[in-house]
PDB file of C-alpha atoms in Angstrom:
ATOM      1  CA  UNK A   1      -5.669  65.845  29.436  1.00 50.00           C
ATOM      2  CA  UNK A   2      -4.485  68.250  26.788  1.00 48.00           C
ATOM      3  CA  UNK A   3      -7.166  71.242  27.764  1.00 55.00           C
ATOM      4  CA  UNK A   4      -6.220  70.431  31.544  1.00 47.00           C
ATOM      5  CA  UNK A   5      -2.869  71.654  30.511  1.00 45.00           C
ATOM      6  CA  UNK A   6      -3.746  74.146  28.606  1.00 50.00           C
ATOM      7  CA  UNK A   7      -6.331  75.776  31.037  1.00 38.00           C
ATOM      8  CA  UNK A   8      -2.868  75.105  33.813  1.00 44.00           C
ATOM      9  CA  UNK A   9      -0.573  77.154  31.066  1.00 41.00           C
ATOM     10  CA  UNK A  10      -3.296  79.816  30.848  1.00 42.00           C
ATOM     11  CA  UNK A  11      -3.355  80.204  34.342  1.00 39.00           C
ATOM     12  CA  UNK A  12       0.631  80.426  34.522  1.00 39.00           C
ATOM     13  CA  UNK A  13       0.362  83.232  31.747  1.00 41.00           C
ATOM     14  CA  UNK A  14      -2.194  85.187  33.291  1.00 39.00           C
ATOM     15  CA  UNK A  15      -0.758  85.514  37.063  1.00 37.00           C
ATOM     16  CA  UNK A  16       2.735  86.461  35.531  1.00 38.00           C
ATOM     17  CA  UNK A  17       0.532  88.795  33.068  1.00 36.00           C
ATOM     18  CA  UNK A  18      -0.774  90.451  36.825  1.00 39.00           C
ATOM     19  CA  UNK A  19       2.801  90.438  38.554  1.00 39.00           C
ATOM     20  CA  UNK A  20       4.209  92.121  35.632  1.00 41.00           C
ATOM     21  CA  UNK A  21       1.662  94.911  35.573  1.00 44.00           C
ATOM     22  CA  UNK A  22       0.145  95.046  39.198  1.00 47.00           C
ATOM     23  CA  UNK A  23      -1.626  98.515  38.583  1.00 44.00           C
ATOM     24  CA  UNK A  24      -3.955  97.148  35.720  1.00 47.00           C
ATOM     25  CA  UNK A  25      -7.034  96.197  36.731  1.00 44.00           C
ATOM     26  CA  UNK A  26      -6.875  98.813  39.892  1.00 61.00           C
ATOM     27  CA  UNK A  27      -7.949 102.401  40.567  1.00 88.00           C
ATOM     28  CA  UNK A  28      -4.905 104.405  40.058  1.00 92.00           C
ATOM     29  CA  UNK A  29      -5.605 107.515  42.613  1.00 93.00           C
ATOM     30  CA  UNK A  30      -2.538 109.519  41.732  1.00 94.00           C
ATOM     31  CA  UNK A  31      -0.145 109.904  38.582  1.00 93.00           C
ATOM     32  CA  UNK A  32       2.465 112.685  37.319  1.00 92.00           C
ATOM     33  CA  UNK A  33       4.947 113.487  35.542  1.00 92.00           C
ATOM     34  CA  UNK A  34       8.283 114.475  35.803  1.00 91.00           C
ATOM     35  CA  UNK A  35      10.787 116.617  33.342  1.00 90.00           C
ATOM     36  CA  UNK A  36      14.090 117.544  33.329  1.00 87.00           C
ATOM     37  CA  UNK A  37      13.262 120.787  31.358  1.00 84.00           C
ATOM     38  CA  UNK A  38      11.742 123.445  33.315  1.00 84.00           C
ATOM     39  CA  UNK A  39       8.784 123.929  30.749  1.00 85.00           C
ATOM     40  CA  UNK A  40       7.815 120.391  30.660  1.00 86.00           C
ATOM     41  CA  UNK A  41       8.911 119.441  27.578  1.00 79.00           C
ATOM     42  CA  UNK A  42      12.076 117.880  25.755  1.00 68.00           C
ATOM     43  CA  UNK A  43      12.346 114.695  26.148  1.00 68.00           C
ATOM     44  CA  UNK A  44      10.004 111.648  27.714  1.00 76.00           C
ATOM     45  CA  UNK A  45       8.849 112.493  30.758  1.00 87.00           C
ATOM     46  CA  UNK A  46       9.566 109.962  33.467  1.00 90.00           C
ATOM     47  CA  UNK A  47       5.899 108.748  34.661  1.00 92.00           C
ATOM     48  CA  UNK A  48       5.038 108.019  37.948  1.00 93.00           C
ATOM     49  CA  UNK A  49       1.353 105.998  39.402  1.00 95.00           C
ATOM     50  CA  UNK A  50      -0.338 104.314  42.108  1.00 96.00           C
ATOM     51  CA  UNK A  51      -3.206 104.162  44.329  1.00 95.00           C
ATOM     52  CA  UNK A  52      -2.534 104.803  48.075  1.00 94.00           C
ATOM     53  CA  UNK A  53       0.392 106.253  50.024  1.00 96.00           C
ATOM     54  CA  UNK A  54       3.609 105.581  49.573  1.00 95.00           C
ATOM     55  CA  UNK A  55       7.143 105.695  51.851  1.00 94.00           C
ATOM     56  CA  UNK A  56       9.854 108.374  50.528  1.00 96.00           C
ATOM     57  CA  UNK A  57      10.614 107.670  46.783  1.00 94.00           C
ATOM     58  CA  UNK A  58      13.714 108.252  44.988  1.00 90.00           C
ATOM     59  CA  UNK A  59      13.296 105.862  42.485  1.00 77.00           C
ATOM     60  CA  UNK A  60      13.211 109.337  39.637  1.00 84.00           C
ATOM     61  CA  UNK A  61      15.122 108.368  36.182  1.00 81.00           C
ATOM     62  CA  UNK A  62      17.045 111.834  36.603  1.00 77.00           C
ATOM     63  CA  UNK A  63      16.568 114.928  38.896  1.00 79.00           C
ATOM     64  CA  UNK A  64      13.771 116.839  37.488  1.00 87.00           C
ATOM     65  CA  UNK A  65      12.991 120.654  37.125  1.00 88.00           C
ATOM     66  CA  UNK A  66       8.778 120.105  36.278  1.00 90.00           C
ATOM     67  CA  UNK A  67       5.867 117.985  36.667  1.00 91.00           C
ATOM     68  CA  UNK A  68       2.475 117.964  35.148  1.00 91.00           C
ATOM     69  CA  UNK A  69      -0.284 116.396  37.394  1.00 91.00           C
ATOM     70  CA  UNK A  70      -2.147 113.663  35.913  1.00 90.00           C
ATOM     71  CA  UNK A  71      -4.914 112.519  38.422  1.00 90.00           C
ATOM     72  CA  UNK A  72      -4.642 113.119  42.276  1.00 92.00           C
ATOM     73  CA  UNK A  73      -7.781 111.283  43.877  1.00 92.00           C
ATOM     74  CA  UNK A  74      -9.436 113.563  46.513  1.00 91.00           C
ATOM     75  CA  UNK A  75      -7.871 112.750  50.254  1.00 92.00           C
ATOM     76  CA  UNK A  76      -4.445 112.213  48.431  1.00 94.00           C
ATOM     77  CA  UNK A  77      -1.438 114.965  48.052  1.00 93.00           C
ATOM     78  CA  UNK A  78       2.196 114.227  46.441  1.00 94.00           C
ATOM     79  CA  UNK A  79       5.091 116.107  48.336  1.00 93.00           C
ATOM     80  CA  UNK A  80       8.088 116.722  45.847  1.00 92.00           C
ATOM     81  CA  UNK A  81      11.619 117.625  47.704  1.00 91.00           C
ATOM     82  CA  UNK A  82      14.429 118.940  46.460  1.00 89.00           C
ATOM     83  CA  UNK A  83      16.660 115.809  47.966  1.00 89.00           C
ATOM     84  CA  UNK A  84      16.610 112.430  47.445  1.00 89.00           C
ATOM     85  CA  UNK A  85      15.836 111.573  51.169  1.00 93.00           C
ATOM     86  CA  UNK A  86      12.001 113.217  51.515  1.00 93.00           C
ATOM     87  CA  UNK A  87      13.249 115.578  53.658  1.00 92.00           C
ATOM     88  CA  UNK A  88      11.196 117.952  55.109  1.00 90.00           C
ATOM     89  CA  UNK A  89      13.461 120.552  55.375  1.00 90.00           C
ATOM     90  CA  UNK A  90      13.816 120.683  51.909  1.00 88.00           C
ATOM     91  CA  UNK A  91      10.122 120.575  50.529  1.00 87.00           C
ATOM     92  CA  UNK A  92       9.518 122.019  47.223  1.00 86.00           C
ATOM     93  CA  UNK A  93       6.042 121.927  46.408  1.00 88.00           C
ATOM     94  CA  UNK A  94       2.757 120.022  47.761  1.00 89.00           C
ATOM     95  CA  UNK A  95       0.251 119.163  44.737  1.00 87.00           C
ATOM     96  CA  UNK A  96      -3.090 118.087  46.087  1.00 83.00           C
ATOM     97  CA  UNK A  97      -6.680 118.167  43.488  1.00 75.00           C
ATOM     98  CA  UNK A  98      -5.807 119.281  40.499  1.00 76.00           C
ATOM     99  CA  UNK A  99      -7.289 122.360  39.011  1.00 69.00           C
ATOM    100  CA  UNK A 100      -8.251 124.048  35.186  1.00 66.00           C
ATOM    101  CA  UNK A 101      -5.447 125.440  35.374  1.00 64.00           C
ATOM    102  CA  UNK A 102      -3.020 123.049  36.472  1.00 68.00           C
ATOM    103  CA  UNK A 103      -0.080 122.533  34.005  1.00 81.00           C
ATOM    104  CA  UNK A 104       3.751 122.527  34.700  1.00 88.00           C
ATOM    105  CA  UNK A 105       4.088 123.029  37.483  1.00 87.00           C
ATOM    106  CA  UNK A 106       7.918 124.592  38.049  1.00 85.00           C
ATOM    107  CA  UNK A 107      10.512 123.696  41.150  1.00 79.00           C
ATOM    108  CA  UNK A 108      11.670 127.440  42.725  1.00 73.00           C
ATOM    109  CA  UNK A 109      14.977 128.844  41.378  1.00 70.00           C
ATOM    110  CA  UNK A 110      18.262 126.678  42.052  1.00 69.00           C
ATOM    111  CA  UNK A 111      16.081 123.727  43.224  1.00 78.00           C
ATOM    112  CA  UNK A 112      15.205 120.403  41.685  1.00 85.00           C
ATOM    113  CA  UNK A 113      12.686 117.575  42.272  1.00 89.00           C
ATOM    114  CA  UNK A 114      15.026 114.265  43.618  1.00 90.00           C
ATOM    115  CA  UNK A 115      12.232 112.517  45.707  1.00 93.00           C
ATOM    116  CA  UNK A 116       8.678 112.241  46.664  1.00 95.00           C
ATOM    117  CA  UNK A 117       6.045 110.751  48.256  1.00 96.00           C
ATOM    118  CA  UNK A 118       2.645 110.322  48.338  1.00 96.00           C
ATOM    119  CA  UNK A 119      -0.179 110.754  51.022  1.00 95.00           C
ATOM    120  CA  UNK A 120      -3.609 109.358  50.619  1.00 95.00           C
ATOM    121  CA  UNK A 121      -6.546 108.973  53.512  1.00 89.00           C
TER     122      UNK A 121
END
């Protein structure tokens, strides 16, 4: 009786453990990174990951002025719009495979990342 429960406990643990961190144990296709400074660094970036596409995302910690790429799977590219609606009036910047020379990566003059979202095939 006492390793029934504690095999049932376990089990609990471990499906929390997996709703808490859905991503682990998955391929994540795309990540980046977003800063508020236009040179990518200062403070924490605000990190940002999945696999697959996504619907418009606003969900940013502030506005940001940079990214850095961190993986984009092949068949996937990340919009980034100057709103918080996805807009595509108001596209900044498409990121698709990243490249040697892919670092920050800067929004245009007087414009700011508030939203994205990502496409994958």
């Amino acid at each position: 009786m006492f390793s029934t429960l504690r095999l049932i406990l376990a089990t609990a643990f471990l499906l929390n453990l997996a709703a808490a961190f859905p991503l682990i144990g998955r391929d994540i296709q795309w990540s980046f990174t977003l800063f508020q400074s236009p040179s990518c660094n200062g403070t924490i970036g605000d990190p940002h990951a999945g696999s697959g596409s996504t619907g418009c995302r606003a969900d940013l910690h502030s506005v940001a002025s940079a990214y850095t790429l961190n993986t984009v799977a092949e068949g996937c590219r990340i919009e980034f719009f100057d709103n918080t609606m996805c807009d595509q009036n108001e596209l900044s910047d498409v990121a698709g495979q990243i490249t040697p020379t892919d670092t920050c990566r800067m929004a245009g003059p007087r414009r700011r990342y508030g939203s994205y979202q990502v496409s994958c095939e």
